[in-house]
mmCIF file of C-alpha atoms and ligand atoms in Angstrom:
data_model
loop_
_atom_site.group_PDB
_atom_site.id
_atom_site.type_symbol
_atom_site.label_atom_id
_atom_site.label_comp_id
_atom_site.label_asym_id
_atom_site.label_seq_id
_atom_site.Cartn_x
_atom_site.Cartn_y
_atom_site.Cartn_z
ATOM 1 C CA MET A 1 13.419 13.845 -4.373
ATOM 2 C CA ASN A 2 16.931 14.145 -6.185
ATOM 3 C CA ARG A 3 18.161 10.659 -5.396
ATOM 4 C CA ARG A 4 15.079 9.662 -6.435
ATOM 5 C CA ILE A 5 15.423 11.550 -9.547
ATOM 6 C CA ASP A 6 18.691 10.607 -10.082
ATOM 7 C CA GLN A 7 18.055 6.846 -9.743
ATOM 8 C CA LEU A 8 14.865 7.116 -12.452
ATOM 9 C CA ARG A 9 17.188 8.704 -14.823
ATOM 10 C CA SER A 10 19.346 5.084 -14.631
ATOM 11 C CA ALA A 11 16.008 3.439 -15.174
ATOM 12 C CA LEU A 12 15.524 4.822 -17.938
ATOM 13 C CA ASP A 13 19.354 5.502 -19.120
ATOM 14 C CA ALA A 14 18.617 0.970 -19.252
ATOM 15 C CA GLN A 15 15.537 1.516 -21.718
ATOM 16 C CA GLN A 16 17.173 4.201 -23.983
ATOM 17 C CA LEU A 17 14.778 6.738 -23.019
ATOM 18 C CA ASP A 18 15.601 10.123 -22.809
ATOM 19 C CA GLY A 19 12.122 11.139 -20.941
ATOM 20 C CA MET A 20 9.604 9.742 -18.965
ATOM 21 C CA PHE A 21 6.651 11.230 -18.448
ATOM 22 C CA ILE A 22 4.377 10.819 -15.219
ATOM 23 C CA VAL A 23 0.625 10.719 -14.416
ATOM 24 C CA GLN A 24 0.193 7.937 -11.519
ATOM 25 C CA PRO A 25 -0.546 9.372 -8.459
ATOM 26 C CA GLU A 26 2.110 7.811 -6.211
ATOM 27 C CA ASN A 27 4.745 7.557 -8.219
ATOM 28 C CA ARG A 28 4.041 11.351 -8.787
ATOM 29 C CA ARG A 29 4.112 12.064 -5.175
ATOM 30 C CA TYR A 30 7.401 9.572 -4.937
ATOM 31 C CA ILE A 31 9.151 11.372 -7.218
ATOM 32 C CA SER A 32 8.229 14.931 -6.779
ATOM 33 C CA GLY A 33 7.169 15.219 -3.352
ATOM 34 C CA PHE A 34 4.121 16.871 -4.880
ATOM 35 C CA THR A 35 0.628 16.198 -2.443
ATOM 36 C CA GLY A 36 -2.111 17.476 -4.519
ATOM 37 C CA THR A 37 -4.601 16.027 -7.047
ATOM 38 C CA SER A 38 -3.749 17.295 -10.306
ATOM 39 C CA GLY A 39 -0.312 17.627 -12.083
ATOM 40 C CA TYR A 40 1.742 16.100 -14.249
ATOM 41 C CA VAL A 41 5.587 15.217 -13.928
ATOM 42 C CA VAL A 42 8.188 15.408 -16.991
ATOM 43 C CA ILE A 43 12.062 14.080 -15.931
ATOM 44 C CA THR A 44 14.414 14.763 -19.119
ATOM 45 C CA ALA A 45 18.341 13.806 -18.979
ATOM 46 C CA ASP A 46 19.102 17.253 -16.739
ATOM 47 C CA LYS A 47 15.796 18.727 -15.700
ATOM 48 C CA ALA A 48 12.421 18.288 -14.629
ATOM 49 C CA PHE A 49 9.453 19.569 -14.916
ATOM 50 C CA PHE A 50 6.024 20.288 -13.185
ATOM 51 C CA ILE A 51 3.117 21.187 -14.847
ATOM 52 C CA THR A 52 -0.326 22.203 -13.145
ATOM 53 C CA ASP A 53 -3.106 24.320 -13.245
ATOM 54 C CA PHE A 54 -3.325 27.512 -11.368
ATOM 55 C CA ARG A 55 -5.085 25.816 -7.804
ATOM 56 C CA TYR A 56 -1.926 23.907 -7.611
ATOM 57 C CA VAL A 57 0.752 26.203 -8.718
ATOM 58 C CA ASP A 58 1.287 27.281 -5.409
ATOM 59 C CA GLN A 59 1.765 24.308 -3.977
ATOM 60 C CA ALA A 60 4.198 22.584 -6.027
ATOM 61 C CA ARG A 61 6.265 25.646 -5.833
ATOM 62 C CA GLU A 62 6.814 24.630 -2.382
ATOM 63 C CA GLN A 63 6.894 20.836 -2.710
ATOM 64 C CA CYS A 64 8.285 20.103 -6.057
ATOM 65 C CA VAL A 65 12.348 20.553 -4.788
ATOM 66 C CA GLY A 66 14.615 21.199 -7.573
ATOM 67 C CA TYR A 67 11.471 21.661 -10.159
ATOM 68 C CA GLU A 68 10.565 24.147 -12.860
ATOM 69 C CA ILE A 69 7.142 24.558 -12.488
ATOM 70 C CA VAL A 70 4.744 24.875 -15.758
ATOM 71 C CA ASN A 71 1.352 26.263 -15.681
ATOM 72 C CA GLN A 72 -0.069 24.382 -17.991
ATOM 73 C CA GLY A 73 -3.102 26.949 -18.038
ATOM 74 C CA ASN A 74 -6.060 25.292 -20.049
ATOM 75 C CA ALA A 75 -3.752 23.325 -22.390
ATOM 76 C CA LEU A 76 -1.546 20.568 -20.998
ATOM 77 C CA LEU A 77 -0.917 19.018 -24.895
ATOM 78 C CA PRO A 78 0.623 22.629 -26.172
ATOM 79 C CA THR A 79 2.312 23.439 -22.960
ATOM 80 C CA LEU A 80 3.719 19.869 -23.567
ATOM 81 C CA ALA A 81 5.169 19.597 -27.042
ATOM 82 C CA ASP A 82 5.983 23.372 -25.968
ATOM 83 C CA LEU A 83 8.579 21.565 -22.772
ATOM 84 C CA LEU A 84 8.974 18.753 -25.121
ATOM 85 C CA LYS A 85 10.863 20.709 -27.959
ATOM 86 C CA ARG A 86 12.751 22.890 -26.124
ATOM 87 C CA GLN A 87 14.627 20.200 -23.981
ATOM 88 C CA HIS A 88 14.799 17.742 -27.432
ATOM 89 C CA VAL A 89 13.149 14.899 -26.007
ATOM 90 C CA LYS A 90 12.999 12.367 -28.849
ATOM 91 C CA ARG A 91 12.005 8.871 -26.906
ATOM 92 C CA LEU A 92 9.801 9.607 -24.171
ATOM 93 C CA GLY A 93 8.459 7.007 -21.752
ATOM 94 C CA PHE A 94 4.807 6.642 -20.409
ATOM 95 C CA GLU A 95 2.905 4.579 -17.895
ATOM 96 C CA GLN A 96 0.946 2.011 -20.005
ATOM 97 C CA ASP A 97 -1.065 0.822 -16.729
ATOM 98 C CA PHE A 98 -2.140 4.498 -15.787
ATOM 99 C CA VAL A 99 -3.653 5.343 -18.875
ATOM 100 C CA THR A 100 -6.886 5.325 -20.743
ATOM 101 C CA TYR A 101 -6.912 4.659 -24.917
ATOM 102 C CA GLY A 102 -7.943 8.216 -24.577
ATOM 103 C CA ASP A 103 -5.212 9.474 -23.403
ATOM 104 C CA VAL A 104 -2.842 7.649 -25.669
ATOM 105 C CA GLN A 105 -4.791 8.885 -28.165
ATOM 106 C CA ARG A 106 -4.827 12.364 -27.816
ATOM 107 C CA TYR A 107 -0.517 12.372 -26.626
ATOM 108 C CA LYS A 108 -0.265 9.693 -29.724
ATOM 109 C CA THR A 109 -0.770 13.652 -31.273
ATOM 110 C CA LEU A 110 2.417 14.883 -29.611
ATOM 111 C CA GLU A 111 4.646 13.374 -32.660
ATOM 112 C CA GLU A 112 2.754 15.078 -35.161
ATOM 113 C CA VAL A 113 4.109 18.394 -33.425
ATOM 114 C CA VAL A 114 7.644 17.580 -31.803
ATOM 115 C CA PRO A 115 10.140 16.475 -34.622
ATOM 116 C CA GLY A 116 11.319 12.862 -33.644
ATOM 117 C CA LEU A 117 9.642 12.521 -30.204
ATOM 118 C CA SER A 118 7.940 9.107 -30.191
ATOM 119 C CA LEU A 119 6.146 8.088 -27.028
ATOM 120 C CA VAL A 120 7.301 4.527 -25.493
ATOM 121 C CA PRO A 121 4.756 2.435 -23.488
ATOM 122 C CA THR A 122 6.376 1.413 -20.190
ATOM 123 C CA SER A 123 5.490 -0.591 -17.241
ATOM 124 C CA GLY A 124 6.311 -0.785 -12.964
ATOM 125 C CA VAL A 125 9.549 2.112 -13.997
ATOM 126 C CA LEU A 126 8.640 3.733 -11.111
ATOM 127 C CA GLU A 127 7.188 1.212 -8.789
ATOM 128 C CA LEU A 128 10.817 -1.174 -9.092
ATOM 129 C CA LEU A 129 11.897 2.505 -6.850
ATOM 130 C CA ARG A 130 9.697 2.716 -5.052
ATOM 131 C CA ILE A 131 9.635 -0.691 -3.604
ATOM 132 C CA ILE A 132 12.834 -0.463 -1.756
ATOM 133 C CA LYS A 133 12.137 1.689 0.896
ATOM 134 C CA ASP A 134 14.543 4.598 2.208
ATOM 135 C CA ASP A 135 15.087 5.772 6.467
ATOM 136 C CA SER A 136 12.063 8.915 5.380
ATOM 137 C CA GLU A 137 9.503 5.841 4.607
ATOM 138 C CA VAL A 138 10.630 4.023 6.687
ATOM 139 C CA ALA A 139 10.025 6.325 9.697
ATOM 140 C CA SER A 140 6.265 7.554 8.056
ATOM 141 C CA ILE A 141 5.337 3.417 8.020
ATOM 142 C CA GLN A 142 6.292 3.227 11.393
ATOM 143 C CA ARG A 143 4.356 6.319 13.113
ATOM 144 C CA ALA A 144 1.151 4.664 10.966
ATOM 145 C CA ALA A 145 1.678 1.151 12.225
ATOM 146 C CA ASP A 146 1.899 3.427 15.586
ATOM 147 C CA ILE A 147 -0.766 4.883 15.447
ATOM 148 C CA ALA A 148 -2.513 1.298 14.329
ATOM 149 C CA ASP A 149 -1.406 -0.628 17.465
ATOM 150 C CA ALA A 150 -3.037 2.407 19.868
ATOM 151 C CA ALA A 151 -6.374 2.299 17.970
ATOM 152 C CA PHE A 152 -6.319 -1.512 19.003
ATOM 153 C CA THR A 153 -5.692 -0.834 22.237
ATOM 154 C CA HIS A 154 -8.963 1.822 22.181
ATOM 155 C CA ILE A 155 -10.995 -0.602 20.547
ATOM 156 C CA LEU A 156 -10.470 -3.186 23.118
ATOM 157 C CA GLY A 157 -12.278 -0.793 25.873
ATOM 158 C CA TYR A 158 -14.941 -0.587 22.831
ATOM 159 C CA LEU A 159 -15.958 -3.640 21.738
ATOM 160 C CA ARG A 160 -19.308 -5.077 23.267
ATOM 161 C CA PRO A 161 -22.250 -6.567 22.025
ATOM 162 C CA GLY A 162 -25.296 -4.508 20.314
ATOM 163 C CA LEU A 163 -22.395 -2.613 18.577
ATOM 164 C CA SER A 164 -22.603 -2.949 14.997
ATOM 165 C CA GLU A 165 -19.408 -3.259 12.836
ATOM 166 C CA LYS A 166 -19.823 0.132 11.087
ATOM 167 C CA GLU A 167 -19.761 1.742 14.547
ATOM 168 C CA VAL A 168 -16.597 -0.462 15.445
ATOM 169 C CA ALA A 169 -15.063 0.779 12.040
ATOM 170 C CA LEU A 170 -15.943 4.609 13.252
ATOM 171 C CA GLU A 171 -14.461 4.304 15.637
ATOM 172 C CA LEU A 172 -11.283 2.962 14.442
ATOM 173 C CA GLU A 173 -10.664 5.441 12.196
ATOM 174 C CA THR A 174 -12.170 8.130 13.991
ATOM 175 C CA PHE A 175 -9.232 7.396 16.551
ATOM 176 C CA MET A 176 -6.393 7.524 14.444
ATOM 177 C CA ARG A 177 -7.647 10.631 13.101
ATOM 178 C CA LYS A 178 -7.296 12.251 16.228
ATOM 179 C CA GLN A 179 -3.368 10.163 16.856
ATOM 180 C CA GLY A 180 -2.340 12.310 13.373
ATOM 181 C CA ALA A 181 -3.655 9.906 10.797
ATOM 182 C CA SER A 182 -5.187 11.752 7.562
ATOM 183 C CA GLY A 183 -7.429 8.787 6.774
ATOM 184 C CA PRO A 184 -8.065 5.249 7.125
ATOM 185 C CA SER A 185 -5.296 3.811 4.497
ATOM 186 C CA PHE A 186 -7.699 1.707 3.526
ATOM 187 C CA GLU A 187 -11.424 0.849 3.327
ATOM 188 C CA THR A 188 -11.996 -0.520 7.124
ATOM 189 C CA ILE A 189 -12.735 -4.197 7.489
ATOM 190 C CA VAL A 190 -15.111 -5.069 10.896
ATOM 191 C CA ALA A 191 -16.667 -8.704 10.194
ATOM 192 C CA SER A 192 -17.902 -10.218 12.947
ATOM 193 C CA GLY A 193 -19.305 -13.625 13.357
ATOM 194 C CA TRP A 194 -19.978 -15.654 10.004
ATOM 195 C CA ARG A 195 -18.979 -12.582 8.677
ATOM 196 C CA SER A 196 -15.627 -13.716 9.687
ATOM 197 C CA SER A 197 -15.296 -15.488 6.882
ATOM 198 C CA LEU A 198 -15.538 -13.059 4.879
ATOM 199 C CA PRO A 199 -12.276 -12.303 3.980
ATOM 200 C CA HIS A 200 -12.477 -8.883 3.263
ATOM 201 C CA GLY A 201 -15.982 -8.277 5.002
ATOM 202 C CA VAL A 202 -15.729 -4.231 5.003
ATOM 203 C CA ALA A 203 -17.870 -3.675 8.205
ATOM 204 C CA SER A 204 -21.289 -3.772 7.492
ATOM 205 C CA ASP A 205 -24.929 -2.998 9.740
ATOM 206 C CA LYS A 206 -24.434 -6.295 11.025
ATOM 207 C CA VAL A 207 -24.767 -6.331 14.953
ATOM 208 C CA LEU A 208 -21.715 -7.865 17.534
ATOM 209 C CA GLU A 209 -23.274 -10.703 19.550
ATOM 210 C CA SER A 210 -21.788 -12.271 21.727
ATOM 211 C CA GLY A 211 -19.657 -15.467 21.243
ATOM 212 C CA ASP A 212 -18.707 -13.524 17.716
ATOM 213 C CA PHE A 213 -15.264 -13.672 16.556
ATOM 214 C CA VAL A 214 -14.643 -9.642 15.491
ATOM 215 C CA LYS A 215 -11.963 -9.538 12.239
ATOM 216 C CA MET A 216 -10.533 -6.270 12.383
ATOM 217 C CA ASP A 217 -8.093 -5.252 9.549
ATOM 218 C CA TYR A 218 -7.594 -1.369 9.189
ATOM 219 C CA GLY A 219 -4.209 1.093 9.343
ATOM 220 C CA ALA A 220 -3.628 4.307 8.906
ATOM 221 C CA PHE A 221 -2.249 6.899 6.374
ATOM 222 C CA TYR A 222 0.981 9.130 7.871
ATOM 223 C CA GLU A 223 2.494 11.046 5.585
ATOM 224 C CA GLY A 224 1.137 9.307 2.450
ATOM 225 C CA TYR A 225 2.299 6.409 4.003
ATOM 226 C CA CYS A 226 0.369 2.681 4.853
ATOM 227 C CA SER A 227 -0.272 0.527 8.102
ATOM 228 C CA ASP A 228 -2.056 -2.370 7.325
ATOM 229 C CA ILE A 229 -2.946 -4.590 10.841
ATOM 230 C CA THR A 230 -5.354 -7.668 11.157
ATOM 231 C CA ARG A 231 -6.448 -8.874 14.946
ATOM 232 C CA THR A 232 -9.447 -11.183 15.960
ATOM 233 C CA VAL A 233 -10.375 -10.650 19.220
ATOM 234 C CA VAL A 234 -14.184 -12.545 20.578
ATOM 235 C CA LEU A 235 -17.034 -11.191 22.030
ATOM 236 C CA GLY A 236 -17.234 -12.957 25.678
ATOM 237 C CA LYS A 237 -15.623 -16.743 26.178
ATOM 238 C CA PRO A 238 -14.361 -18.753 22.586
ATOM 239 C CA SER A 239 -15.196 -22.441 21.529
ATOM 240 C CA ASP A 240 -12.412 -24.600 21.798
ATOM 241 C CA LYS A 241 -12.925 -24.270 17.697
ATOM 242 C CA GLN A 242 -12.657 -20.721 17.855
ATOM 243 C CA ARG A 243 -9.247 -21.493 19.818
ATOM 244 C CA GLU A 244 -8.369 -23.950 18.031
ATOM 245 C CA VAL A 245 -8.707 -22.381 14.645
ATOM 246 C CA TYR A 246 -7.007 -19.298 16.206
ATOM 247 C CA ASN A 247 -4.104 -20.880 17.179
ATOM 248 C CA VAL A 248 -3.586 -22.575 14.205
ATOM 249 C CA VAL A 249 -3.193 -18.767 12.244
ATOM 250 C CA LEU A 250 -1.247 -17.945 14.774
ATOM 251 C CA GLU A 251 1.536 -20.563 14.100
ATOM 252 C CA ALA A 252 1.444 -19.986 10.756
ATOM 253 C CA GLN A 253 1.744 -16.398 11.281
ATOM 254 C CA ARG A 254 4.504 -16.829 13.500
ATOM 255 C CA LEU A 255 6.557 -19.096 11.478
ATOM 256 C CA ALA A 256 6.105 -17.094 8.516
ATOM 257 C CA LEU A 257 7.361 -14.006 10.693
ATOM 258 C CA GLU A 258 10.275 -15.746 11.940
ATOM 259 C CA ALA A 259 11.321 -17.371 8.304
ATOM 260 C CA ALA A 260 10.858 -14.375 6.668
ATOM 261 C CA LYS A 261 13.902 -12.896 5.347
ATOM 262 C CA ALA A 262 15.556 -10.757 2.238
ATOM 263 C CA GLY A 263 17.228 -13.355 0.053
ATOM 264 C CA MET A 264 13.933 -15.518 -0.510
ATOM 265 C CA THR A 265 11.614 -15.460 -2.915
ATOM 266 C CA GLY A 266 7.260 -14.866 -1.816
ATOM 267 C CA GLN A 267 6.503 -17.796 -3.100
ATOM 268 C CA GLU A 268 8.692 -19.635 -0.982
ATOM 269 C CA LEU A 269 7.449 -17.560 2.313
ATOM 270 C CA ASP A 270 4.073 -18.310 1.242
ATOM 271 C CA ALA A 271 4.683 -21.355 1.358
ATOM 272 C CA VAL A 272 6.358 -21.735 5.423
ATOM 273 C CA ALA A 273 3.055 -20.266 6.774
ATOM 274 C CA ARG A 274 0.637 -22.027 3.967
ATOM 275 C CA SER A 275 1.623 -25.824 4.449
ATOM 276 C CA TYR A 276 1.548 -25.064 8.263
ATOM 277 C CA ILE A 277 -2.187 -24.073 7.711
ATOM 278 C CA ALA A 278 -2.509 -27.482 5.087
ATOM 279 C CA GLY A 279 -1.250 -29.924 7.654
ATOM 280 C CA LYS A 280 -3.187 -28.668 10.619
ATOM 281 C CA GLY A 281 -6.194 -29.908 8.030
ATOM 282 C CA TYR A 282 -7.163 -25.948 6.951
ATOM 283 C CA GLY A 283 -5.072 -26.199 3.318
ATOM 284 C CA GLU A 284 -8.385 -25.497 1.666
ATOM 285 C CA ALA A 285 -9.516 -22.477 3.661
ATOM 286 C CA PHE A 286 -6.741 -20.189 3.146
ATOM 287 C CA GLY A 287 -7.383 -19.048 0.663
ATOM 288 C CA HIS A 288 -5.349 -16.188 -0.195
ATOM 289 C CA SER A 289 -1.551 -14.577 -0.376
ATOM 290 C CA LEU A 290 -0.008 -14.815 2.471
ATOM 291 C CA GLY A 291 1.284 -10.852 1.686
ATOM 292 C CA HIS A 292 2.381 -7.817 0.220
ATOM 293 C CA GLY A 293 4.314 -5.048 -0.202
ATOM 294 C CA ILE A 294 2.772 -1.552 1.393
ATOM 295 C CA GLY A 295 4.122 2.328 1.302
ATOM 296 C CA LEU A 296 2.811 5.049 -0.385
ATOM 297 C CA GLN A 297 -0.476 2.342 -1.808
ATOM 298 C CA ILE A 298 -1.759 -0.378 0.545
ATOM 299 C CA HIS A 299 -1.222 -2.826 -1.994
ATOM 300 C CA GLU A 300 2.147 -2.568 -4.189
ATOM 301 C CA GLY A 301 5.365 -4.903 -4.502
ATOM 302 C CA PRO A 302 6.942 -7.046 -3.710
ATOM 303 C CA ARG A 303 4.631 -10.148 -4.071
ATOM 304 C CA VAL A 304 4.410 -12.437 -1.509
ATOM 305 C CA SER A 305 2.198 -14.917 -2.980
ATOM 306 C CA SER A 306 2.352 -18.974 -4.177
ATOM 307 C CA SER A 307 2.943 -17.569 -7.768
ATOM 308 C CA GLY A 308 5.110 -14.995 -6.339
ATOM 309 C CA SER A 309 9.026 -15.158 -8.150
ATOM 310 C CA ASP A 310 9.396 -11.575 -6.711
ATOM 311 C CA LEU A 311 12.887 -11.651 -4.717
ATOM 312 C CA LEU A 312 12.924 -10.444 -1.028
ATOM 313 C CA LYS A 313 15.014 -7.180 -1.084
ATOM 314 C CA PRO A 314 16.442 -5.243 2.350
ATOM 315 C CA GLN A 315 14.620 -2.162 2.404
ATOM 316 C CA MET A 316 11.404 -3.457 1.784
ATOM 317 C CA VAL A 317 8.194 -3.711 3.268
ATOM 318 C CA ILE A 318 5.602 -6.833 3.382
ATOM 319 C CA THR A 319 2.384 -8.074 5.436
ATOM 320 C CA ILE A 320 2.130 -11.946 6.298
ATOM 321 C CA GLU A 321 -1.091 -12.023 7.316
ATOM 322 C CA PRO A 322 -2.189 -16.174 7.225
ATOM 323 C CA GLY A 323 -6.031 -16.935 7.571
ATOM 324 C CA ILE A 324 -8.290 -19.611 8.065
ATOM 325 C CA TYR A 325 -12.316 -18.885 7.085
ATOM 326 C CA LEU A 326 -15.006 -21.496 7.292
ATOM 327 C CA SER A 327 -18.007 -20.736 5.303
ATOM 328 C CA GLN A 328 -21.286 -19.691 7.625
ATOM 329 C CA TRP A 329 -18.839 -20.069 10.600
ATOM 330 C CA GLY A 330 -15.792 -17.800 10.961
ATOM 331 C CA GLY A 331 -12.763 -17.056 10.239
ATOM 332 C CA VAL A 332 -9.604 -15.767 12.406
ATOM 333 C CA ARG A 333 -6.334 -13.644 10.726
ATOM 334 C CA ILE A 334 -3.539 -11.977 11.878
ATOM 335 C CA GLU A 335 -1.537 -9.712 10.221
ATOM 336 C CA ASP A 336 1.772 -7.473 10.570
ATOM 337 C CA ASP A 337 4.274 -5.375 8.753
ATOM 338 C CA VAL A 338 7.755 -6.525 8.766
ATOM 339 C CA LEU A 339 10.993 -4.800 7.091
ATOM 340 C CA LEU A 340 13.324 -7.019 5.279
ATOM 341 C CA LEU A 341 16.964 -5.806 6.824
ATOM 342 C CA GLU A 342 20.521 -6.827 5.387
ATOM 343 C CA GLY A 343 21.922 -9.869 6.897
ATOM 344 C CA GLY A 344 18.823 -12.323 7.049
ATOM 345 C CA GLU A 345 17.637 -9.634 9.969
ATOM 346 C CA LYS A 346 13.986 -8.099 10.267
ATOM 347 C CA ARG A 347 12.192 -5.242 11.896
ATOM 348 C CA ILE A 348 8.336 -5.394 12.901
ATOM 349 C CA PHE A 349 6.188 -2.800 12.724
ATOM 350 C CA THR A 350 3.755 -3.391 14.486
ATOM 351 C CA HIS A 351 3.183 -5.073 18.248
ATOM 352 C CA SER A 352 -0.591 -5.027 18.910
ATOM 353 C CA PRO A 353 -0.828 -8.296 21.220
ATOM 354 C CA LYS A 354 -2.309 -11.791 19.811
ATOM 355 C CA GLN A 355 -0.285 -14.022 21.575
ATOM 356 C CA GLU A 356 -3.519 -15.670 22.820
ATOM 357 C CA LEU A 357 -6.889 -15.506 21.320
ATOM 358 C CA ILE A 358 -8.095 -11.931 23.132
ATOM 359 C CA SER A 359 -11.406 -12.774 24.689
ATOM 360 C CA VAL A 360 -13.182 -9.088 24.983
ATOM 361 C CA GLY A 361 -16.881 -7.700 26.075
HETATM 362 ZN ZN1 ZN B 1 -4.987 -5.299 6.005
HETATM 363 ZN ZN1 ZN B 2 -2.840 -6.891 4.154
#
């Protein structure tokens, strides 16, 4: 974690901050290694503090390497005031996007009791560090992707008419846990038949029927990191129209996977898939972004969308997930996770079969 703390200090220097107060759970985990659910991080120019209560003190001692662990008892503000005074912190950054109005009012009282202190709102400081993945993060995402791939192989042998979408989701999630996932990385989407036209149709009580598309978008959490995959299959024999729509999405995804490289913008990559789909007459039916970053959170930077000016860089991890959704008829999405590398290279994390529309059941 010490390299991450050094990087954070450089980022703070650039904003003339001599301290940072971190509350957002994934940011807190990233900078401290703490996996629990309650605690506060204060980083100063030469020290790192982890403030928590008695429930988490032992866990913090074990996980937060290089940190001084502070037991707040039942008084966060006096503990903070004391610490900031002792460290002579003057400009303390806080995460404006993750504190409530009430929190800010309370934290502001610190300015009255700590000489010379001002609280400075910041945005995206930790997130800009998190967007570049190191080798250990890449390894965790690969494991999360391997688990999702194994779950796809498993579910192909399970799908059959008569099951509800919820049963399919439960089977995917149970299988991933047995493979070592700590849970699903987001609420599992199983959308069949007409519901497959809902881009985010989480599993419902709808029963799978012969002829249905079954669109499954799911992922695993492993060591805190997410995978995110979508595959669409058909129950029984596909219609010509199902094949046609599937093949348009497949080719759009292939083109985008091929084009993806560090040095382009998210917008440019999005346009590769979007223009292909539009050229096939389905432009209106692809109403969401091509992809997004993944990491400790299922949606993080960079943006890979028609308005995403973010520059794609080596060691970023993104999804590529074009789709076509035709109301009341059905929809197809195909999604894989990609690591961008130096020199235009890339590595794809997910390898579940997709080369032709798979018919099951
Ligand atoms: Zn997804
Ligand atoms: Zn996704």
